[in-house]
Amino acid sequence: MTIVSSALTINAPAEQAWNVIADYGNVYRFHPSVKFSSLVSSVERGVGARRRCDFYDKTIVVEEVTEWSEGEGFVVELSGGTMPFEHAHVQLKVRPIEEDSTLVTYKMEYKVKYGLVGRIMDALIIRRKMSNMFINVLKGMEYHVITGDTLGKNGVPENDEIKMSMASEV
């Protein structure tokens, strides 16, 4: 099993950060690699909630909440999709540091598919890619928590994408 983790202190109250991550079906609002996400279960939050994430790189993952601690964090199991994982789960936690400061941690444990080839890919590419992605997810979450703006591709705020698109049409 490979373990990848990242942490970031954000300048916002823990309750505000929690409200963003607890909006389980809408991870696309702050995850810079997720083009769209939606609930695929009748459970919206808590154990049993399932979401599908469609990434900009055309990969897909289905995640199901297996543990939920209201106001503190949750664990999801990757239960389907096109990712190169045989098994994976992700833990996301928030912990207040001060009134307007929160530590957010992201931890993933996974086992890659494809035997020896997969392990080599993990050592050379996947582990670094996942680590960088988690740092960007946490930065995206901080941005979304503070501004309320939704991020688009590569973490560019949607409002900026619209402005850039309009400028290129002129």
Short mmCIF file of N, CA and C in Angstrom, two decimals:
data_model
loop_
_atom_site.label_atom_id
_atom_site.label_comp_id
_atom_site.label_asym_id
_atom_site.label_seq_id
_atom_site.Cartn_x
_atom_site.Cartn_y
_atom_site.Cartn_z
N MET A 1 0.85 -1.19 0.00
CA MET A 1 0.00 0.00 0.00
C MET A 1 0.88 1.24 0.00
N THR A 2 0.51 2.19 -0.81
CA THR A 2 1.18 3.48 -0.84
C THR A 2 0.34 4.47 -0.05
N ILE A 3 0.99 5.35 0.70
CA ILE A 3 0.30 6.40 1.45
C ILE A 3 0.82 7.74 0.97
N VAL A 4 -0.10 8.62 0.61
CA VAL A 4 0.22 9.97 0.19
C VAL A 4 -0.63 10.90 1.04
N SER A 5 0.00 11.95 1.59
CA SER A 5 -0.78 12.88 2.39
C SER A 5 -0.29 14.30 2.19
N SER A 6 -1.18 15.24 2.44
CA SER A 6 -0.88 16.66 2.37
C SER A 6 -1.70 17.36 3.43
N ALA A 7 -1.21 18.50 3.86
CA ALA A 7 -1.93 19.31 4.85
C ALA A 7 -1.72 20.77 4.51
N LEU A 8 -2.72 21.57 4.88
CA LEU A 8 -2.63 23.00 4.63
C LEU A 8 -3.41 23.72 5.72
N THR A 9 -2.82 24.78 6.24
CA THR A 9 -3.54 25.63 7.18
C THR A 9 -4.22 26.71 6.36
N ILE A 10 -5.54 26.80 6.51
CA ILE A 10 -6.29 27.81 5.76
C ILE A 10 -6.80 28.88 6.72
N ASN A 11 -6.94 30.07 6.21
CA ASN A 11 -7.36 31.22 7.02
C ASN A 11 -8.87 31.36 7.01
N ALA A 12 -9.51 30.39 7.64
CA ALA A 12 -10.97 30.39 7.75
C ALA A 12 -11.35 29.51 8.94
N PRO A 13 -12.50 29.75 9.52
CA PRO A 13 -12.96 28.90 10.63
C PRO A 13 -13.19 27.46 10.19
N ALA A 14 -12.98 26.52 11.09
CA ALA A 14 -13.16 25.10 10.78
C ALA A 14 -14.57 24.80 10.31
N GLU A 15 -15.57 25.43 10.89
CA GLU A 15 -16.95 25.20 10.49
C GLU A 15 -17.18 25.57 9.03
N GLN A 16 -16.56 26.65 8.60
CA GLN A 16 -16.69 27.10 7.20
C GLN A 16 -16.02 26.08 6.26
N ALA A 17 -14.83 25.60 6.64
CA ALA A 17 -14.14 24.59 5.83
C ALA A 17 -14.95 23.30 5.81
N TRP A 18 -15.48 22.90 6.94
CA TRP A 18 -16.28 21.68 7.01
C TRP A 18 -17.51 21.77 6.10
N ASN A 19 -18.18 22.91 6.12
CA ASN A 19 -19.37 23.06 5.29
C ASN A 19 -19.07 22.84 3.81
N VAL A 20 -17.88 23.24 3.38
CA VAL A 20 -17.49 23.04 1.98
C VAL A 20 -17.25 21.56 1.69
N ILE A 21 -16.47 20.89 2.52
CA ILE A 21 -16.19 19.48 2.22
C ILE A 21 -17.38 18.58 2.49
N ALA A 22 -18.27 18.99 3.39
CA ALA A 22 -19.46 18.18 3.69
C ALA A 22 -20.51 18.28 2.59
N ASP A 23 -20.35 19.24 1.69
CA ASP A 23 -21.22 19.34 0.51
C ASP A 23 -20.72 18.29 -0.48
N TYR A 24 -20.90 17.06 -0.13
CA TYR A 24 -20.21 15.91 -0.71
C TYR A 24 -20.33 15.79 -2.23
N GLY A 25 -21.49 16.04 -2.76
CA GLY A 25 -21.68 15.87 -4.20
C GLY A 25 -21.06 16.96 -5.05
N ASN A 26 -20.59 18.01 -4.42
CA ASN A 26 -20.10 19.16 -5.18
C ASN A 26 -18.61 19.41 -5.03
N VAL A 27 -17.83 18.37 -4.96
CA VAL A 27 -16.38 18.50 -4.83
C VAL A 27 -15.78 19.25 -6.02
N TYR A 28 -16.43 19.21 -7.16
CA TYR A 28 -15.91 19.91 -8.35
C TYR A 28 -15.75 21.41 -8.10
N ARG A 29 -16.46 21.95 -7.13
CA ARG A 29 -16.40 23.40 -6.88
C ARG A 29 -15.02 23.85 -6.40
N PHE A 30 -14.26 22.90 -5.78
CA PHE A 30 -12.93 23.29 -5.32
C PHE A 30 -11.81 22.37 -5.78
N HIS A 31 -12.13 21.24 -6.37
CA HIS A 31 -11.10 20.30 -6.82
C HIS A 31 -10.67 20.68 -8.23
N PRO A 32 -9.43 21.14 -8.41
CA PRO A 32 -9.01 21.67 -9.71
C PRO A 32 -8.89 20.65 -10.84
N SER A 33 -8.99 19.36 -10.52
CA SER A 33 -8.91 18.33 -11.56
C SER A 33 -10.26 17.75 -11.93
N VAL A 34 -11.28 18.05 -11.13
CA VAL A 34 -12.61 17.48 -11.34
C VAL A 34 -13.47 18.44 -12.15
N LYS A 35 -13.86 17.98 -13.33
CA LYS A 35 -14.70 18.79 -14.22
C LYS A 35 -16.13 18.86 -13.71
N PHE A 36 -16.63 17.71 -13.21
CA PHE A 36 -18.00 17.65 -12.70
C PHE A 36 -18.11 16.53 -11.68
N SER A 37 -18.95 16.74 -10.69
CA SER A 37 -19.22 15.68 -9.71
C SER A 37 -20.71 15.71 -9.39
N SER A 38 -21.23 14.53 -9.04
CA SER A 38 -22.64 14.46 -8.69
C SER A 38 -22.88 13.27 -7.77
N LEU A 39 -23.93 13.39 -6.98
CA LEU A 39 -24.32 12.28 -6.12
C LEU A 39 -24.91 11.17 -6.98
N VAL A 40 -24.61 9.93 -6.63
CA VAL A 40 -25.19 8.77 -7.32
C VAL A 40 -25.88 7.86 -6.30
N SER A 41 -26.29 8.46 -5.19
CA SER A 41 -27.02 7.73 -4.16
C SER A 41 -28.09 8.65 -3.60
N SER A 42 -29.04 8.08 -2.91
CA SER A 42 -30.08 8.89 -2.28
C SER A 42 -29.55 9.53 -0.99
N VAL A 43 -28.45 9.01 -0.46
CA VAL A 43 -27.82 9.58 0.74
C VAL A 43 -26.94 10.75 0.28
N GLU A 44 -27.20 11.96 0.80
CA GLU A 44 -26.46 13.14 0.36
C GLU A 44 -25.18 13.38 1.14
N ARG A 45 -25.15 12.96 2.40
CA ARG A 45 -23.96 13.12 3.23
C ARG A 45 -23.99 12.09 4.34
N GLY A 46 -22.80 11.70 4.75
CA GLY A 46 -22.70 10.66 5.78
C GLY A 46 -22.40 9.31 5.15
N VAL A 47 -22.32 8.31 6.00
CA VAL A 47 -22.00 6.96 5.54
C VAL A 47 -23.02 6.51 4.50
N GLY A 48 -22.51 5.99 3.40
CA GLY A 48 -23.37 5.52 2.32
C GLY A 48 -23.53 6.50 1.17
N ALA A 49 -23.14 7.76 1.39
CA ALA A 49 -23.22 8.73 0.29
C ALA A 49 -22.22 8.33 -0.78
N ARG A 50 -22.66 8.39 -2.03
CA ARG A 50 -21.78 8.04 -3.16
C ARG A 50 -21.80 9.18 -4.17
N ARG A 51 -20.62 9.46 -4.73
CA ARG A 51 -20.53 10.47 -5.77
C ARG A 51 -19.68 9.95 -6.92
N ARG A 52 -19.94 10.51 -8.08
CA ARG A 52 -19.13 10.21 -9.26
C ARG A 52 -18.40 11.50 -9.62
N CYS A 53 -17.09 11.36 -9.85
CA CYS A 53 -16.26 12.49 -10.24
C CYS A 53 -15.73 12.24 -11.65
N ASP A 54 -15.99 13.19 -12.53
CA ASP A 54 -15.46 13.15 -13.89
C ASP A 54 -14.33 14.17 -13.95
N PHE A 55 -13.13 13.68 -14.26
CA PHE A 55 -11.94 14.52 -14.28
C PHE A 55 -11.71 15.11 -15.66
N TYR A 56 -11.00 16.21 -15.70
CA TYR A 56 -10.68 16.85 -16.98
C TYR A 56 -9.87 15.93 -17.89
N ASP A 57 -9.07 15.02 -17.30
CA ASP A 57 -8.26 14.11 -18.12
C ASP A 57 -9.05 12.90 -18.61
N LYS A 58 -10.37 12.93 -18.46
CA LYS A 58 -11.30 11.90 -18.93
C LYS A 58 -11.39 10.68 -18.02
N THR A 59 -10.66 10.66 -16.89
CA THR A 59 -10.82 9.55 -15.95
C THR A 59 -12.07 9.80 -15.11
N ILE A 60 -12.57 8.73 -14.53
CA ILE A 60 -13.79 8.76 -13.73
C ILE A 60 -13.51 7.97 -12.46
N VAL A 61 -14.11 8.39 -11.36
CA VAL A 61 -14.03 7.62 -10.13
C VAL A 61 -15.38 7.73 -9.41
N VAL A 62 -15.77 6.64 -8.78
CA VAL A 62 -16.95 6.63 -7.91
C VAL A 62 -16.42 6.44 -6.49
N GLU A 63 -16.88 7.29 -5.59
CA GLU A 63 -16.41 7.27 -4.20
C GLU A 63 -17.60 7.09 -3.27
N GLU A 64 -17.41 6.26 -2.25
CA GLU A 64 -18.46 6.04 -1.26
C GLU A 64 -17.94 6.33 0.13
N VAL A 65 -18.71 7.09 0.90
CA VAL A 65 -18.34 7.42 2.28
C VAL A 65 -18.49 6.17 3.14
N THR A 66 -17.41 5.80 3.82
CA THR A 66 -17.43 4.63 4.72
C THR A 66 -17.34 5.03 6.19
N GLU A 67 -16.85 6.23 6.45
CA GLU A 67 -16.80 6.78 7.82
C GLU A 67 -17.13 8.26 7.74
N TRP A 68 -17.85 8.76 8.74
CA TRP A 68 -18.23 10.17 8.76
C TRP A 68 -18.25 10.65 10.19
N SER A 69 -17.51 11.69 10.48
CA SER A 69 -17.51 12.31 11.80
C SER A 69 -17.91 13.77 11.60
N GLU A 70 -19.16 14.07 11.89
CA GLU A 70 -19.73 15.39 11.61
C GLU A 70 -18.84 16.50 12.18
N GLY A 71 -18.52 17.44 11.31
CA GLY A 71 -17.71 18.58 11.70
C GLY A 71 -16.22 18.33 11.74
N GLU A 72 -15.81 17.07 11.52
CA GLU A 72 -14.39 16.73 11.64
C GLU A 72 -13.79 16.11 10.39
N GLY A 73 -14.49 15.20 9.74
CA GLY A 73 -13.91 14.58 8.56
C GLY A 73 -14.65 13.33 8.13
N PHE A 74 -14.13 12.72 7.07
CA PHE A 74 -14.73 11.49 6.56
C PHE A 74 -13.70 10.69 5.79
N VAL A 75 -14.06 9.44 5.52
CA VAL A 75 -13.24 8.53 4.71
C VAL A 75 -14.10 8.04 3.57
N VAL A 76 -13.52 8.01 2.37
CA VAL A 76 -14.21 7.47 1.21
C VAL A 76 -13.41 6.33 0.61
N GLU A 77 -14.12 5.35 0.09
CA GLU A 77 -13.52 4.25 -0.66
C GLU A 77 -13.78 4.49 -2.14
N LEU A 78 -12.77 4.33 -2.95
CA LEU A 78 -12.95 4.40 -4.38
C LEU A 78 -13.54 3.06 -4.80
N SER A 79 -14.76 3.10 -5.33
CA SER A 79 -15.46 1.85 -5.60
C SER A 79 -15.68 1.58 -7.07
N GLY A 80 -15.15 2.40 -7.91
CA GLY A 80 -15.32 2.17 -9.34
C GLY A 80 -14.69 3.29 -10.13
N GLY A 81 -14.58 3.09 -11.41
CA GLY A 81 -14.04 4.12 -12.26
C GLY A 81 -12.86 3.64 -13.08
N THR A 82 -12.13 4.60 -13.61
CA THR A 82 -11.04 4.28 -14.54
C THR A 82 -9.66 4.59 -13.96
N MET A 83 -9.56 4.83 -12.68
CA MET A 83 -8.27 5.10 -12.05
C MET A 83 -7.46 3.80 -11.98
N PRO A 84 -6.12 3.91 -11.90
CA PRO A 84 -5.28 2.70 -11.90
C PRO A 84 -5.11 2.05 -10.54
N PHE A 85 -6.17 2.08 -9.72
CA PHE A 85 -6.08 1.55 -8.36
C PHE A 85 -6.87 0.26 -8.20
N GLU A 86 -6.23 -0.70 -7.58
CA GLU A 86 -6.91 -1.94 -7.21
C GLU A 86 -7.79 -1.68 -6.00
N HIS A 87 -7.26 -0.87 -5.10
CA HIS A 87 -7.98 -0.50 -3.87
C HIS A 87 -7.47 0.87 -3.44
N ALA A 88 -8.37 1.73 -2.97
CA ALA A 88 -7.95 3.05 -2.50
C ALA A 88 -8.99 3.62 -1.56
N HIS A 89 -8.52 4.33 -0.54
CA HIS A 89 -9.42 5.13 0.27
C HIS A 89 -8.73 6.44 0.63
N VAL A 90 -9.57 7.45 0.80
CA VAL A 90 -9.11 8.81 1.05
C VAL A 90 -9.76 9.30 2.33
N GLN A 91 -8.96 9.98 3.15
CA GLN A 91 -9.44 10.57 4.39
C GLN A 91 -9.25 12.08 4.30
N LEU A 92 -10.28 12.83 4.62
CA LEU A 92 -10.23 14.29 4.62
C LEU A 92 -10.68 14.76 6.00
N LYS A 93 -9.85 15.59 6.64
CA LYS A 93 -10.15 16.06 7.99
C LYS A 93 -9.95 17.56 8.12
N VAL A 94 -10.73 18.16 8.99
CA VAL A 94 -10.53 19.56 9.37
C VAL A 94 -10.33 19.61 10.88
N ARG A 95 -9.42 20.49 11.30
CA ARG A 95 -9.16 20.66 12.74
C ARG A 95 -8.90 22.13 13.01
N PRO A 96 -9.71 22.73 13.90
CA PRO A 96 -9.50 24.15 14.20
C PRO A 96 -8.14 24.35 14.88
N ILE A 97 -7.45 25.41 14.49
CA ILE A 97 -6.21 25.79 15.15
C ILE A 97 -6.49 27.00 16.03
N GLU A 98 -7.08 28.01 15.42
CA GLU A 98 -7.55 29.21 16.12
C GLU A 98 -8.93 29.53 15.58
N GLU A 99 -9.50 30.62 16.03
CA GLU A 99 -10.86 30.97 15.61
C GLU A 99 -11.00 31.05 14.09
N ASP A 100 -10.02 31.65 13.42
CA ASP A 100 -10.08 31.82 11.96
C ASP A 100 -8.95 31.09 11.26
N SER A 101 -8.57 29.95 11.78
CA SER A 101 -7.47 29.17 11.20
C SER A 101 -7.76 27.69 11.38
N THR A 102 -7.63 26.94 10.28
CA THR A 102 -8.00 25.53 10.28
C THR A 102 -6.94 24.71 9.56
N LEU A 103 -6.59 23.59 10.14
CA LEU A 103 -5.70 22.64 9.48
C LEU A 103 -6.57 21.63 8.73
N VAL A 104 -6.33 21.52 7.44
CA VAL A 104 -7.06 20.55 6.62
C VAL A 104 -6.05 19.51 6.16
N THR A 105 -6.37 18.24 6.36
CA THR A 105 -5.47 17.17 5.94
C THR A 105 -6.17 16.24 4.96
N TYR A 106 -5.38 15.76 4.03
CA TYR A 106 -5.84 14.88 2.96
C TYR A 106 -4.88 13.70 2.95
N LYS A 107 -5.39 12.51 3.10
CA LYS A 107 -4.54 11.32 3.13
C LYS A 107 -5.16 10.23 2.27
N MET A 108 -4.35 9.63 1.42
CA MET A 108 -4.84 8.56 0.56
C MET A 108 -3.94 7.34 0.73
N GLU A 109 -4.57 6.20 0.87
CA GLU A 109 -3.87 4.91 0.87
C GLU A 109 -4.39 4.13 -0.32
N TYR A 110 -3.47 3.58 -1.11
CA TYR A 110 -3.91 2.87 -2.30
C TYR A 110 -2.95 1.75 -2.68
N LYS A 111 -3.48 0.86 -3.47
CA LYS A 111 -2.68 -0.20 -4.10
C LYS A 111 -2.98 -0.12 -5.59
N VAL A 112 -1.92 -0.01 -6.38
CA VAL A 112 -2.10 0.12 -7.82
C VAL A 112 -2.39 -1.22 -8.47
N LYS A 113 -3.02 -1.14 -9.64
CA LYS A 113 -3.26 -2.32 -10.48
C LYS A 113 -1.98 -2.65 -11.24
N TYR A 114 -2.00 -3.70 -11.99
CA TYR A 114 -0.99 -4.08 -12.97
C TYR A 114 0.31 -4.63 -12.39
N GLY A 115 0.28 -5.16 -11.16
CA GLY A 115 1.44 -5.86 -10.61
C GLY A 115 2.71 -5.03 -10.59
N LEU A 116 3.80 -5.65 -11.05
CA LEU A 116 5.11 -5.00 -11.03
C LEU A 116 5.12 -3.72 -11.87
N VAL A 117 4.50 -3.77 -13.03
CA VAL A 117 4.44 -2.58 -13.90
C VAL A 117 3.74 -1.45 -13.16
N GLY A 118 2.65 -1.75 -12.47
CA GLY A 118 1.92 -0.75 -11.69
C GLY A 118 2.76 -0.17 -10.57
N ARG A 119 3.51 -1.03 -9.89
CA ARG A 119 4.37 -0.56 -8.80
C ARG A 119 5.47 0.36 -9.32
N ILE A 120 6.01 0.05 -10.48
CA ILE A 120 7.02 0.92 -11.09
C ILE A 120 6.39 2.25 -11.49
N MET A 121 5.19 2.19 -12.10
CA MET A 121 4.48 3.42 -12.46
C MET A 121 4.19 4.26 -11.21
N ASP A 122 3.85 3.59 -10.12
CA ASP A 122 3.57 4.29 -8.87
C ASP A 122 4.82 5.02 -8.39
N ALA A 123 5.94 4.31 -8.36
CA ALA A 123 7.19 4.89 -7.87
C ALA A 123 7.66 6.05 -8.75
N LEU A 124 7.46 5.94 -10.06
CA LEU A 124 7.98 6.95 -10.98
C LEU A 124 7.02 8.10 -11.26
N ILE A 125 5.71 7.82 -11.26
CA ILE A 125 4.75 8.82 -11.73
C ILE A 125 3.58 9.06 -10.77
N ILE A 126 2.86 7.99 -10.45
CA ILE A 126 1.57 8.13 -9.77
C ILE A 126 1.70 8.80 -8.40
N ARG A 127 2.62 8.37 -7.58
CA ARG A 127 2.77 8.91 -6.22
C ARG A 127 3.00 10.42 -6.27
N ARG A 128 3.89 10.87 -7.13
CA ARG A 128 4.19 12.31 -7.25
C ARG A 128 2.97 13.06 -7.78
N LYS A 129 2.31 12.47 -8.76
CA LYS A 129 1.12 13.11 -9.33
C LYS A 129 0.03 13.27 -8.27
N MET A 130 -0.19 12.23 -7.47
CA MET A 130 -1.22 12.29 -6.43
C MET A 130 -0.85 13.32 -5.36
N SER A 131 0.40 13.36 -4.97
CA SER A 131 0.85 14.32 -3.97
C SER A 131 0.64 15.75 -4.45
N ASN A 132 1.03 16.04 -5.68
CA ASN A 132 0.83 17.37 -6.25
C ASN A 132 -0.65 17.71 -6.36
N MET A 133 -1.46 16.72 -6.75
CA MET A 133 -2.89 16.95 -6.89
C MET A 133 -3.50 17.32 -5.53
N PHE A 134 -3.11 16.61 -4.47
CA PHE A 134 -3.68 16.90 -3.15
C PHE A 134 -3.33 18.29 -2.67
N ILE A 135 -2.10 18.73 -2.92
CA ILE A 135 -1.73 20.10 -2.55
C ILE A 135 -2.63 21.09 -3.29
N ASN A 136 -2.85 20.85 -4.58
CA ASN A 136 -3.71 21.73 -5.36
C ASN A 136 -5.17 21.66 -4.93
N VAL A 137 -5.63 20.49 -4.50
CA VAL A 137 -6.99 20.36 -3.99
C VAL A 137 -7.15 21.20 -2.72
N LEU A 138 -6.17 21.11 -1.83
CA LEU A 138 -6.26 21.88 -0.59
C LEU A 138 -6.21 23.38 -0.86
N LYS A 139 -5.37 23.81 -1.79
CA LYS A 139 -5.32 25.23 -2.15
C LYS A 139 -6.64 25.65 -2.80
N GLY A 140 -7.21 24.78 -3.63
CA GLY A 140 -8.50 25.07 -4.24
C GLY A 140 -9.60 25.16 -3.21
N MET A 141 -9.54 24.27 -2.22
CA MET A 141 -10.53 24.31 -1.16
C MET A 141 -10.42 25.61 -0.38
N GLU A 142 -9.19 26.01 -0.06
CA GLU A 142 -9.00 27.27 0.67
C GLU A 142 -9.59 28.43 -0.14
N TYR A 143 -9.29 28.48 -1.43
CA TYR A 143 -9.81 29.54 -2.27
C TYR A 143 -11.34 29.54 -2.26
N HIS A 144 -11.94 28.37 -2.41
CA HIS A 144 -13.40 28.26 -2.44
C HIS A 144 -14.01 28.63 -1.09
N VAL A 145 -13.40 28.18 0.00
CA VAL A 145 -13.91 28.50 1.34
C VAL A 145 -13.92 30.02 1.54
N ILE A 146 -12.84 30.68 1.14
CA ILE A 146 -12.71 32.11 1.39
C ILE A 146 -13.56 32.94 0.45
N THR A 147 -13.61 32.57 -0.84
CA THR A 147 -14.30 33.42 -1.83
C THR A 147 -15.69 32.94 -2.20
N GLY A 148 -15.93 31.63 -2.07
CA GLY A 148 -17.20 31.06 -2.53
C GLY A 148 -17.20 30.77 -4.02
N ASP A 149 -16.14 31.17 -4.73
CA ASP A 149 -16.06 30.95 -6.17
C ASP A 149 -15.76 29.50 -6.49
N THR A 150 -16.31 29.03 -7.60
CA THR A 150 -16.04 27.69 -8.10
C THR A 150 -14.81 27.71 -8.99
N LEU A 151 -13.97 26.70 -8.83
CA LEU A 151 -12.78 26.58 -9.66
C LEU A 151 -13.09 25.81 -10.92
N GLY A 152 -12.38 26.13 -11.98
CA GLY A 152 -12.47 25.40 -13.23
C GLY A 152 -11.19 24.61 -13.45
N LYS A 153 -10.94 24.30 -14.69
CA LYS A 153 -9.79 23.50 -15.07
C LYS A 153 -8.48 24.12 -14.57
N ASN A 154 -7.63 23.26 -14.01
CA ASN A 154 -6.33 23.66 -13.47
C ASN A 154 -6.42 24.67 -12.35
N GLY A 155 -7.56 24.76 -11.70
CA GLY A 155 -7.71 25.66 -10.56
C GLY A 155 -7.97 27.10 -10.91
N VAL A 156 -8.25 27.39 -12.16
CA VAL A 156 -8.59 28.75 -12.57
C VAL A 156 -10.03 29.01 -12.17
N PRO A 157 -10.29 30.08 -11.41
CA PRO A 157 -11.68 30.37 -11.03
C PRO A 157 -12.55 30.51 -12.27
N GLU A 158 -13.78 29.97 -12.19
CA GLU A 158 -14.68 30.00 -13.34
C GLU A 158 -14.90 31.40 -13.86
N ASN A 159 -15.01 32.38 -12.98
CA ASN A 159 -15.21 33.76 -13.42
C ASN A 159 -14.05 34.21 -14.30
N ASP A 160 -12.81 33.82 -13.95
CA ASP A 160 -11.64 34.18 -14.75
C ASP A 160 -11.66 33.45 -16.09
N GLU A 161 -12.13 32.18 -16.10
CA GLU A 161 -12.22 31.43 -17.35
C GLU A 161 -13.18 32.13 -18.31
N ILE A 162 -14.29 32.61 -17.79
CA ILE A 162 -15.27 33.30 -18.62
C ILE A 162 -14.65 34.58 -19.18
N LYS A 163 -13.94 35.33 -18.32
CA LYS A 163 -13.30 36.57 -18.77
C LYS A 163 -12.26 36.27 -19.85
N MET A 164 -11.44 35.22 -19.65
CA MET A 164 -10.40 34.88 -20.63
C MET A 164 -11.05 34.44 -21.94
N SER A 165 -12.13 33.68 -21.85
CA SER A 165 -12.83 33.20 -23.06
C SER A 165 -13.40 34.39 -23.83
N MET A 166 -14.00 35.33 -23.12
CA MET A 166 -14.59 36.49 -23.77
C MET A 166 -13.49 37.35 -24.41
N ALA A 167 -12.35 37.49 -23.74
CA ALA A 167 -11.24 38.29 -24.26
C ALA A 167 -10.68 37.69 -25.54
N SER A 168 -10.64 36.35 -25.61
CA SER A 168 -10.09 35.70 -26.79
C SER A 168 -11.03 35.79 -28.00
N GLU A 169 -12.30 36.05 -27.73
CA GLU A 169 -13.28 36.16 -28.81
C GLU A 169 -13.27 37.54 -29.46
N VAL A 170 -12.71 38.52 -28.75
CA VAL A 170 -12.70 39.91 -29.24
C VAL A 170 -11.67 40.10 -30.32
#
